[in-house]
């Protein structure tokens, strides 16, 4: 082990143990909370301040023993349709020096966009050092006690992380013994070919599973490691949104469940089943575990794994999936759990002890039902197992619209401070909330008020393309909104057509793939987009729906009206 690395590890108690007496007592300071809790709906007794704002696409975060918050932020292809990243590094250090609940000291470091940097999601503190995902690497920064941010460049602990396909993010966590557990999400929806097309069969064997759809294990105290199939630790996990530990060292993680059961396999699933299946899950991985992807998915209503239709399933059969590892808890489909943290603090009521907070980033594909999620949920646990139903802990992030392109905020990261405060990061505008508690220590679990969003209502234009009837445009509008033919357009392009990180703007005046005419738009829809210019993923032919030429013409006509009010 390099001497510098060993010395930094020996300094860990200085960095992580320099809490003040107030923090050591387990009591959070009492800042002046905003009357609206920073726009959030919380359970009785809880209070939120906007700890920091407008930081860029903030993802995961961690909190040092002295209360300094470190947050990773991301640019990259997932945000090519968003505003430029703020100047400076993608890693941000934040400190509240006067105890008012708002950061008043900020420093940026790490990779910068001007030099090709993209930032990342994963971040963790271990033995006096900060570990950060930067593009396809995990980098270690030596920290000095009392210093807000490191002065020098970091050293590479792990390189070669996969970046292609649907899930290029790499959340990670570090066990007490230095084992670094890192996610490598799947490149596809269900290892089918072609990806996300109706009726496409799953590959067998699923060759992408050699390097994707699982958790890999490395060492946090070793530099120069290279990602490889041999280090796979657990498998069958489509995409791990976050990894956390309880006080006993038990491991918990969340998974983004697969998409498009109803849209791609309508012979087996009703529209409503497509909305509600499969469950998002909280699970407890271990070395050698197999949670089923791509051959299996978890049905939260029947509380069992089922065989995926790409591998011969019919919505009922279980087959080989009967032996797959089971989750700890199940949640509504398509809510996108982007992070999990276990509440190890003492400032919240006792009912929250050792339970899991989960940040649900929010859905894009619950059509024809409204999109949902965009909240922080709490799952009570006892001895590592679910001890009750989940409840809504924090809501109101999205504002008026629960859509990827129109949501004001989307929760992406969670961390518990040494004083017991809960921090929540948002990757739309880069806001961080600090949530504290001022009520009775024995208060029961009480859900927050649900904040209703506006229904997705795409615009209706008075203009019609030449040779197109109002009835055709009405059909195109229904498909666009996901109300007919299994359409998924609104999830990526938004009910206003102005796009999101998942899909480009459709309203012009400049168009990416055609001249913007109904004929040009129809050709793009029919062919799909393999390599998007300003979005995070490819669009399959016809958006992955089984559309006829007349349907494609209708959708193209409606899309044309969005740019011609």
Coordinates of C-alpha atoms in Angstrom, one line a residue:
X1 CA 0.0 0.0 0.0
X2 CA 1.4 3.5 -0.9
X3 CA 2.6 5.4 2.1
X4 CA 0.5 8.4 1.2
X5 CA -2.6 6.3 1.0
X6 CA -1.8 4.6 4.4
X7 CA -1.2 8.0 6.0
X8 CA -4.5 9.4 4.7
X9 CA -6.3 6.3 6.1
X10 CA -4.7 6.8 9.5
X11 CA -6.1 10.4 9.5
X12 CA -9.6 9.2 9.1
X13 CA -10.7 9.8 12.8
X14 CA -9.6 13.4 12.4
X15 CA -11.8 14.0 9.4
X16 CA -14.8 11.9 10.3
X17 CA -14.8 12.5 14.0
X18 CA -14.5 16.2 14.4
X19 CA -18.1 16.8 15.3
X20 CA -19.1 19.5 17.8
X21 CA -20.7 18.7 21.1
X22 CA -24.1 19.6 19.7
X23 CA -23.7 17.0 16.9
X24 CA -22.4 14.4 19.3
X25 CA -25.5 14.8 21.4
X26 CA -27.5 13.7 18.4
X27 CA -29.5 16.9 18.2
X28 CA -29.7 19.0 15.1
X29 CA -29.4 22.8 15.2
X30 CA -32.7 24.6 14.9
X31 CA -32.4 26.8 11.7
X32 CA -35.2 29.0 10.6
X33 CA -37.0 26.8 8.2
X34 CA -38.8 28.3 5.2
X35 CA -42.6 28.5 5.7
X36 CA -43.1 26.2 2.8
X37 CA -40.3 23.8 3.7
X38 CA -38.6 24.7 0.4
X39 CA -41.6 23.5 -1.5
X40 CA -41.8 20.1 0.2
X41 CA -44.7 18.4 1.9
X42 CA -43.4 16.6 5.0
X43 CA -44.9 14.7 8.0
X44 CA -45.9 16.6 11.1
X45 CA -42.9 17.9 13.1
X46 CA -40.5 17.8 10.2
X47 CA -38.9 20.9 8.8
X48 CA -36.8 21.6 5.7
X49 CA -34.4 24.3 4.6
X50 CA -33.0 24.8 1.1
X51 CA -29.4 24.0 2.1
X52 CA -28.0 25.0 -1.4
X53 CA -29.5 25.7 -4.8
X54 CA -28.6 26.0 -8.5
X55 CA -25.6 23.7 -8.3
X56 CA -26.1 21.8 -11.5
X57 CA -27.3 18.2 -11.9
X58 CA -26.5 17.1 -8.4
X59 CA -26.8 13.3 -7.9
X60 CA -25.5 11.4 -4.8
X61 CA -24.1 13.0 -1.7
X62 CA -22.3 12.2 1.5
X63 CA -21.7 14.0 4.8
X64 CA -18.5 14.1 6.8
X65 CA -18.3 14.0 10.5
X66 CA -17.8 17.8 10.7
X67 CA -21.1 18.3 8.8
X68 CA -19.5 19.2 5.4
X69 CA -21.6 17.9 2.6
X70 CA -20.0 16.5 -0.5
X71 CA -22.1 16.1 -3.6
X72 CA -21.3 14.7 -7.0
X73 CA -22.9 16.2 -10.1
X74 CA -23.3 15.0 -13.6
X75 CA -23.3 16.5 -17.1
X76 CA -22.8 13.8 -19.8
X77 CA -25.3 12.5 -22.3
X78 CA -28.1 12.2 -19.8
X79 CA -28.3 16.0 -19.6
X80 CA -27.4 17.1 -23.2
X81 CA -30.8 18.6 -23.6
X82 CA -30.3 20.6 -20.4
X83 CA -28.5 23.8 -19.5
X84 CA -24.6 23.9 -19.4
X85 CA -23.0 22.8 -16.2
X86 CA -21.8 25.5 -13.8
X87 CA -18.2 26.6 -14.0
X88 CA -15.8 24.7 -12.0
X89 CA -15.5 21.0 -11.0
X90 CA -18.3 18.6 -10.8
X91 CA -17.7 17.7 -7.1
X92 CA -19.0 20.3 -4.7
X93 CA -18.1 20.8 -1.0
X94 CA -20.7 22.7 1.1
X95 CA -20.5 23.8 4.7
X96 CA -23.0 25.6 6.9
X97 CA -20.7 27.5 9.3
X98 CA -23.3 29.4 11.3
X99 CA -25.9 26.7 11.9
X100 CA -28.8 28.4 10.0
X101 CA -29.5 25.4 7.8
X102 CA -28.0 27.0 4.7
X103 CA -24.6 26.4 3.2
X104 CA -22.5 29.5 3.3
X105 CA -19.1 28.1 2.1
X106 CA -18.8 26.3 -1.3
X107 CA -15.9 24.9 -3.2
X108 CA -15.8 22.9 -6.5
X109 CA -13.1 20.4 -7.5
X110 CA -12.6 17.4 -9.8
X111 CA -13.2 17.2 -13.5
X112 CA -14.4 20.2 -15.4
X113 CA -16.6 20.3 -18.5
X114 CA -14.1 22.6 -20.4
X115 CA -11.6 19.8 -20.4
X116 CA -14.0 17.0 -21.3
X117 CA -15.3 16.2 -17.9
X118 CA -18.7 14.7 -17.3
X119 CA -18.9 14.2 -13.5
X120 CA -20.9 11.3 -12.2
X121 CA -23.3 9.9 -9.6
X122 CA -21.5 7.8 -7.0
X123 CA -19.7 9.4 -4.0
X124 CA -18.5 8.1 -0.6
X125 CA -16.2 8.8 2.4
X126 CA -13.9 6.1 3.7
X127 CA -10.9 6.3 6.0
X128 CA -10.1 10.0 5.5
X129 CA -10.6 10.1 1.8
X130 CA -13.4 11.0 -0.6
X131 CA -14.2 8.6 -3.4
X132 CA -16.0 10.0 -6.5
X133 CA -17.3 8.5 -9.7
X134 CA -15.9 10.5 -12.7
X135 CA -17.2 9.3 -16.0
X136 CA -15.8 5.7 -16.4
X137 CA -13.5 5.9 -13.3
X138 CA -13.7 6.0 -9.5
X139 CA -11.2 8.6 -8.2
X140 CA -9.9 9.0 -4.6
X141 CA -9.2 12.4 -3.1
X142 CA -7.1 12.6 0.0
X143 CA -8.7 15.0 2.6
X144 CA -7.1 17.1 5.3
X145 CA -9.0 17.8 8.6
X146 CA -10.5 21.3 8.6
X147 CA -10.0 21.9 4.8
X148 CA -13.1 22.2 2.8
X149 CA -11.9 20.7 -0.4
X150 CA -8.8 18.8 -1.6
X151 CA -6.1 20.8 -3.3
X152 CA -4.6 18.3 -5.6
X153 CA -5.7 15.9 -8.3
X154 CA -7.2 12.6 -7.2
X155 CA -5.8 9.1 -7.8
X156 CA -7.6 6.5 -9.9
X157 CA -8.9 3.6 -7.9
X158 CA -10.9 1.9 -10.6
X159 CA -11.1 2.5 -14.4
X160 CA -12.9 1.1 -17.4
X161 CA -16.5 1.2 -16.1
X162 CA -19.0 0.6 -18.9
X163 CA -20.7 3.7 -20.4
X164 CA -22.8 2.5 -23.3
X165 CA -26.5 1.7 -23.5
X166 CA -29.3 2.6 -21.2
X167 CA -27.6 2.9 -17.8
X168 CA -24.1 4.5 -17.8
X169 CA -24.2 5.5 -14.1
X170 CA -22.2 3.8 -11.4
X171 CA -23.5 4.4 -7.8
X172 CA -21.2 2.7 -5.3
X173 CA -20.7 2.3 -1.6
X174 CA -17.7 1.2 0.6
X175 CA -18.1 -1.4 3.4
X176 CA -16.2 -0.9 6.7
X177 CA -13.6 -3.4 5.6
X178 CA -12.8 -1.5 2.4
X179 CA -14.8 -3.5 -0.1
X180 CA -16.0 -1.2 -2.8
X181 CA -19.3 -2.3 -4.2
X182 CA -20.1 -0.6 -7.6
X183 CA -23.1 -0.8 -9.9
X184 CA -22.9 -1.6 -13.6
X185 CA -26.4 -1.1 -15.0
X186 CA -27.8 -3.0 -17.9
X187 CA -27.3 -1.7 -21.5
X188 CA -30.8 -2.7 -22.5
X189 CA -34.3 -3.1 -21.2
X190 CA -34.4 -6.9 -21.0
X191 CA -31.4 -8.1 -23.1
X192 CA -33.7 -8.3 -26.1
X193 CA -32.7 -7.7 -29.7
X194 CA -33.5 -5.2 -31.0
X195 CA -33.8 -3.3 -27.7
X196 CA -37.4 -2.2 -26.7
X197 CA -39.1 -3.5 -29.8
X198 CA -42.5 -5.2 -29.6
X199 CA -42.1 -9.0 -29.6
X200 CA -38.3 -8.9 -29.6
X201 CA -36.8 -12.1 -28.0
X202 CA -34.2 -12.1 -25.3
X203 CA -30.7 -13.2 -26.0
X204 CA -29.6 -16.5 -24.5
X205 CA -27.0 -16.4 -23.1
X206 CA -27.3 -12.7 -22.3
X207 CA -23.7 -11.7 -23.2
X208 CA -24.1 -8.2 -21.8
X209 CA -24.5 -9.7 -18.3
X210 CA -20.7 -10.4 -18.4
X211 CA -20.1 -6.7 -17.7
X212 CA -23.6 -5.3 -16.9
X213 CA -26.6 -5.7 -14.7
X214 CA -25.0 -6.5 -11.4
X215 CA -22.7 -5.3 -8.6
X216 CA -18.9 -5.6 -8.8
X217 CA -16.5 -5.8 -5.9
X218 CA -13.1 -4.1 -5.6
X219 CA -10.9 -2.6 -2.9
X220 CA -11.1 1.0 -1.8
X221 CA -7.4 0.9 -0.6
X222 CA -5.9 -0.2 -3.9
X223 CA -5.2 2.0 -6.8
X224 CA -5.0 1.2 -10.5
X225 CA -7.8 -1.5 -10.6
X226 CA -9.5 -2.2 -13.9
X227 CA -13.1 -3.2 -14.4
X228 CA -13.5 -6.8 -15.5
X229 CA -16.1 -9.6 -15.6
X230 CA -14.1 -11.6 -13.0
X231 CA -15.0 -9.1 -10.2
X232 CA -18.7 -9.5 -10.5
X233 CA -20.1 -9.9 -7.0
X234 CA -23.9 -10.2 -7.6
X235 CA -26.0 -10.5 -10.7
X236 CA -29.5 -10.3 -12.1
X237 CA -29.8 -6.6 -11.1
X238 CA -31.0 -4.4 -14.0
X239 CA -29.8 -1.2 -12.6
X240 CA -28.8 -0.4 -9.0
X241 CA -29.9 3.1 -8.1
X242 CA -28.1 3.2 -4.7
X243 CA -26.3 1.1 -2.1
X244 CA -26.4 1.6 1.7
X245 CA -25.6 -0.1 5.0
X246 CA -27.4 -0.2 8.3
X247 CA -25.6 -0.1 11.7
X248 CA -25.1 -3.8 11.7
X249 CA -23.4 -3.7 8.3
X250 CA -26.3 -5.2 6.3
X251 CA -26.3 -4.2 2.7
X252 CA -29.4 -2.6 1.0
X253 CA -29.8 -1.5 -2.6
X254 CA -32.6 -0.4 -5.0
X255 CA -33.3 -1.5 -8.5
X256 CA -34.9 0.2 -11.5
X257 CA -37.3 -2.4 -12.8
X258 CA -37.8 -3.1 -16.5
X259 CA -40.1 -1.3 -18.9
X260 CA -42.8 -1.8 -21.5
X261 CA -44.4 -5.1 -20.6
X262 CA -47.8 -3.8 -21.7
X263 CA -46.5 -1.9 -24.7
X264 CA -44.3 -4.6 -26.1
X265 CA -46.3 -7.6 -25.1
X266 CA -50.0 -6.6 -25.3
X267 CA -51.0 -10.3 -25.9
X268 CA -50.1 -11.1 -22.3
X269 CA -50.6 -7.8 -20.4
X270 CA -53.4 -5.3 -20.2
X271 CA -52.6 -1.6 -20.3
X272 CA -53.1 -1.4 -16.5
X273 CA -50.7 -4.3 -15.9
X274 CA -48.2 -2.4 -18.1
X275 CA -48.6 0.5 -15.7
X276 CA -48.2 -1.4 -12.5
X277 CA -45.6 -4.1 -13.4
X278 CA -42.9 -4.9 -12.5
X279 CA -42.4 -3.6 -8.9
X280 CA -39.5 -1.4 -8.1
X281 CA -37.6 -3.2 -5.3
X282 CA -35.4 -2.7 -2.2
X283 CA -33.2 -5.7 -1.9
X284 CA -30.3 -7.0 0.2
X285 CA -27.5 -8.2 -2.1
X286 CA -24.7 -10.6 -1.1
X287 CA -21.8 -12.3 -2.9
X288 CA -23.2 -14.7 -5.4
X289 CA -26.8 -13.4 -5.3
X290 CA -29.0 -13.5 -8.4
X291 CA -32.1 -11.3 -8.6
X292 CA -33.3 -12.6 -11.9
X293 CA -32.7 -10.0 -14.7
X294 CA -33.2 -10.4 -17.6
X295 CA -35.1 -13.7 -17.5
X296 CA -37.3 -12.7 -14.5
X297 CA -39.1 -9.7 -13.1
X298 CA -40.8 -9.2 -9.7
X299 CA -44.6 -9.0 -9.5
X300 CA -45.4 -7.0 -6.4
X301 CA -49.1 -7.9 -6.4
X302 CA -48.5 -11.7 -6.4
X303 CA -45.2 -11.3 -4.4
X304 CA -43.2 -13.5 -6.7
X305 CA -40.8 -13.5 -9.6
X306 CA -42.2 -14.3 -13.0
X307 CA -40.7 -15.4 -16.3
X308 CA -40.1 -12.4 -18.7
X309 CA -42.0 -12.7 -22.0
X310 CA -38.7 -12.2 -23.9
X311 CA -37.8 -15.6 -22.4
X312 CA -41.0 -17.5 -22.9
X313 CA -43.2 -16.0 -20.2
X314 CA -46.8 -15.2 -20.6
X315 CA -47.5 -13.0 -17.6
X316 CA -48.3 -16.0 -15.4
X317 CA -45.5 -18.6 -15.6
X318 CA -42.8 -18.6 -13.0
X319 CA -40.5 -21.3 -14.4
X320 CA -36.8 -20.9 -13.4
X321 CA -37.6 -17.6 -11.6
X322 CA -39.0 -19.5 -8.6
X323 CA -35.4 -19.8 -7.3
X324 CA -34.2 -16.2 -7.7
X325 CA -33.4 -14.1 -4.6
X326 CA -36.3 -12.2 -3.3
X327 CA -36.5 -8.5 -2.4
X328 CA -36.9 -6.9 1.0
X329 CA -39.8 -4.7 -0.1
X330 CA -41.6 -3.8 -3.3
X331 CA -42.9 -0.4 -4.5
X332 CA -45.0 0.9 -7.4
X333 CA -43.7 0.3 -10.9
X334 CA -41.6 2.8 -12.9
X335 CA -40.9 5.3 -10.1
X336 CA -37.1 5.0 -10.6
X337 CA -35.4 4.6 -7.2
X338 CA -32.2 6.6 -7.6
X339 CA -30.8 6.3 -4.1
X340 CA -31.3 4.7 -0.7
X341 CA -29.9 5.6 2.7
X342 CA -30.5 3.9 6.1
X343 CA -31.5 6.2 8.9
X344 CA -28.7 5.7 11.5
X345 CA -29.2 9.0 13.2
X346 CA -31.0 9.8 16.5
X347 CA -32.8 13.1 15.7
X348 CA -35.9 11.6 14.1
X349 CA -38.5 9.6 16.0
X350 CA -37.6 6.1 17.1
X351 CA -39.9 4.6 14.5
X352 CA -37.4 5.8 11.8
X353 CA -34.4 4.0 13.4
X354 CA -32.6 1.7 10.9
X355 CA -35.3 2.2 8.3
X356 CA -34.7 3.0 4.6
X357 CA -35.3 6.4 2.9
X358 CA -35.6 5.9 -0.9
X359 CA -35.4 8.8 -3.5
X360 CA -37.8 8.0 -6.3
X361 CA -36.6 10.1 -9.3
X362 CA -39.9 9.8 -11.1
X363 CA -41.4 7.9 -14.0
X364 CA -41.5 8.5 -17.8
X365 CA -43.4 5.4 -18.9
X366 CA -46.6 4.8 -16.9
X367 CA -48.8 5.6 -19.8
X368 CA -51.8 5.6 -20.1
X369 CA -51.8 6.4 -16.4
X370 CA -50.3 9.6 -15.1
X371 CA -46.6 9.7 -14.3
X372 CA -45.7 9.2 -10.7
X373 CA -42.9 9.0 -8.1
X374 CA -40.9 12.2 -7.8
X375 CA -40.9 11.7 -4.0
X376 CA -38.9 10.4 -1.0
X377 CA -40.4 7.3 0.6
X378 CA -39.7 5.7 3.9
X379 CA -39.6 1.9 4.4
X380 CA -39.6 0.7 8.0
X381 CA -37.1 -2.1 8.7
X382 CA -36.4 -4.3 11.7
X383 CA -33.4 -6.6 11.7
X384 CA -32.9 -6.0 8.0
X385 CA -36.5 -7.0 7.1
X386 CA -39.5 -5.0 6.2
X387 CA -41.5 -4.2 9.4
X388 CA -44.5 -2.4 7.8
X389 CA -45.7 -0.7 4.6
X390 CA -43.7 2.1 3.0
X391 CA -45.0 5.7 3.5
X392 CA -44.7 9.0 1.6
X393 CA -42.1 11.0 3.5
X394 CA -41.4 14.0 1.3
X395 CA -43.4 15.1 -1.7
X396 CA -43.8 18.3 -3.9
X397 CA -40.4 18.0 -5.7
X398 CA -41.9 18.0 -9.2
X399 CA -44.1 21.1 -8.8
X400 CA -47.0 21.4 -11.2
X401 CA -45.9 18.6 -13.6
X402 CA -44.7 15.1 -12.9
X403 CA -42.9 14.7 -16.1
X404 CA -39.1 14.3 -16.8
X405 CA -39.1 17.4 -19.0
X406 CA -41.3 19.7 -16.9
X407 CA -40.6 18.7 -13.3
X408 CA -39.1 21.5 -11.2
X409 CA -37.0 19.1 -9.2
X410 CA -36.4 15.3 -9.1
X411 CA -34.9 13.7 -6.0
X412 CA -31.7 11.8 -6.9
X413 CA -29.5 11.5 -3.8
X414 CA -29.8 11.0 0.0
X415 CA -27.5 11.2 3.0
X416 CA -27.8 11.4 6.8
X417 CA -25.6 13.9 8.6
X418 CA -23.8 13.3 11.9
X419 CA -26.5 15.4 13.6
X420 CA -29.3 13.2 12.2
X421 CA -30.5 15.6 9.5
X422 CA -31.5 14.1 6.2
X423 CA -30.1 15.7 3.0
X424 CA -31.9 15.3 -0.4
X425 CA -30.3 16.3 -3.7
X426 CA -32.1 17.2 -6.9
X427 CA -30.6 16.7 -10.4
X428 CA -32.8 19.2 -12.4
X429 CA -31.8 22.5 -10.9
X430 CA -29.3 21.3 -8.3
X431 CA -31.2 22.0 -5.1
X432 CA -30.3 20.3 -1.8
X433 CA -32.7 20.2 1.1
X434 CA -31.8 19.7 4.7
X435 CA -34.7 18.0 6.7
X436 CA -34.8 18.1 10.5
X437 CA -37.3 17.2 13.2
X438 CA -38.7 19.2 16.1
X439 CA -41.5 17.0 17.5
X440 CA -41.9 14.2 20.0
X441 CA -39.3 11.4 20.1
X442 CA -42.1 8.8 20.2
X443 CA -44.2 10.1 17.4
X444 CA -45.7 7.4 15.1
X445 CA -45.0 7.1 11.4
X446 CA -47.3 9.5 9.6
X447 CA -47.3 10.0 5.8
X448 CA -46.8 13.4 4.2
X449 CA -49.6 14.9 2.3
X450 CA -49.6 13.8 -1.4
X451 CA -48.9 16.7 -3.7
X452 CA -51.1 16.3 -6.8
X453 CA -49.7 17.3 -10.2
X454 CA -51.3 18.5 -13.3
X455 CA -52.4 15.9 -15.9
X456 CA -50.4 15.7 -19.0
X457 CA -52.4 17.6 -21.6
X458 CA -50.5 18.1 -24.8
X459 CA -51.4 21.2 -26.8
X460 CA -54.1 21.4 -29.3
X461 CA -53.3 23.5 -32.4
X462 CA -55.8 25.1 -34.7
X463 CA -53.5 24.5 -37.7
X464 CA -53.5 21.3 -39.6
X465 CA -50.9 20.0 -42.1
X466 CA -51.9 20.0 -45.7
X467 CA -54.0 17.0 -46.5
X468 CA -54.5 16.0 -42.8
X469 CA -57.8 15.9 -41.1
X470 CA -58.7 16.9 -37.5
X471 CA -59.5 13.2 -36.8
X472 CA -56.0 12.1 -37.8
X473 CA -54.4 14.7 -35.6
X474 CA -56.7 13.6 -32.7
X475 CA -55.5 10.0 -33.2
X476 CA -51.9 11.2 -33.2
X477 CA -52.4 13.2 -30.1
X478 CA -53.9 10.1 -28.3
X479 CA -50.9 8.0 -29.3
X480 CA -48.5 10.8 -28.3
X481 CA -50.0 10.9 -24.8
X482 CA -49.9 7.1 -24.4
X483 CA -53.7 6.9 -24.5
X484 CA -53.8 4.7 -27.6
X485 CA -51.6 2.1 -29.4
X486 CA -49.1 1.9 -26.6
X487 CA -47.5 5.2 -27.4
X488 CA -44.6 6.4 -25.2
X489 CA -43.8 9.8 -26.9
X490 CA -44.9 12.0 -24.0
X491 CA -42.6 10.3 -21.5
X492 CA -39.5 11.5 -23.4
X493 CA -40.6 14.6 -25.2
X494 CA -43.0 16.1 -22.6
X495 CA -46.6 17.1 -22.8
X496 CA -45.5 20.4 -24.2
X497 CA -43.2 18.8 -26.8
X498 CA -40.2 20.7 -25.5
X499 CA -38.2 17.7 -24.6
X500 CA -36.4 16.4 -21.5
X501 CA -33.1 14.8 -20.8
X502 CA -34.6 11.6 -22.4
X503 CA -35.7 13.2 -25.6
X504 CA -35.2 16.3 -27.8
X505 CA -37.5 19.2 -28.4
X506 CA -40.1 18.7 -31.1
X507 CA -41.3 22.3 -31.5
X508 CA -38.6 23.7 -33.7
X509 CA -37.8 26.0 -35.4
X510 CA -34.7 23.8 -35.8
X511 CA -35.1 20.0 -36.1
X512 CA -32.4 17.4 -35.4
X513 CA -33.3 14.6 -37.8
X514 CA -35.5 16.0 -40.5
X515 CA -36.8 19.2 -42.1
X516 CA -39.7 19.3 -39.6
X517 CA -42.3 18.5 -42.3
X518 CA -44.9 15.9 -41.6
X519 CA -43.2 13.6 -44.1
X520 CA -39.8 14.1 -42.5
X521 CA -41.1 13.6 -39.0
X522 CA -42.9 10.4 -40.1
X523 CA -39.7 9.0 -41.5
X524 CA -37.8 9.7 -38.3
X525 CA -40.6 8.0 -36.2
X526 CA -40.7 5.0 -38.4
X527 CA -36.9 4.5 -38.5
X528 CA -36.1 5.5 -34.9
X529 CA -32.9 7.2 -33.7
X530 CA -29.9 5.0 -32.9
X531 CA -27.5 7.7 -31.8
X532 CA -29.3 10.7 -30.3
X533 CA -27.7 14.1 -30.5
X534 CA -29.3 15.7 -27.5
X535 CA -30.8 13.0 -25.3
X536 CA -29.8 10.2 -23.1
X537 CA -30.9 7.1 -25.0
X538 CA -31.9 5.8 -28.4
X539 CA -35.4 5.9 -29.7
X540 CA -36.5 2.5 -31.1
X541 CA -38.4 2.4 -34.4
X542 CA -41.9 3.8 -33.9
X543 CA -41.0 4.6 -30.3
X544 CA -41.2 0.9 -29.4
X545 CA -44.9 0.7 -30.1
X546 CA -46.7 -1.4 -32.7
X547 CA -47.8 1.4 -35.0
X548 CA -49.3 1.1 -38.5
X549 CA -48.2 3.4 -41.3
X550 CA -51.5 5.3 -40.7
X551 CA -50.6 5.6 -37.0
X552 CA -47.1 7.0 -37.8
X553 CA -48.6 9.5 -40.2
X554 CA -51.1 10.6 -37.5
X555 CA -48.4 11.0 -34.8
X556 CA -46.2 13.0 -37.2
X557 CA -49.1 15.3 -38.1
X558 CA -49.8 15.9 -34.4
X559 CA -46.1 16.6 -33.7
X560 CA -46.1 19.1 -36.6
X561 CA -48.9 21.0 -34.9
X562 CA -46.8 21.3 -31.7
X563 CA -44.3 23.5 -33.6
X564 CA -47.1 25.4 -35.5
X565 CA -49.5 26.9 -33.0

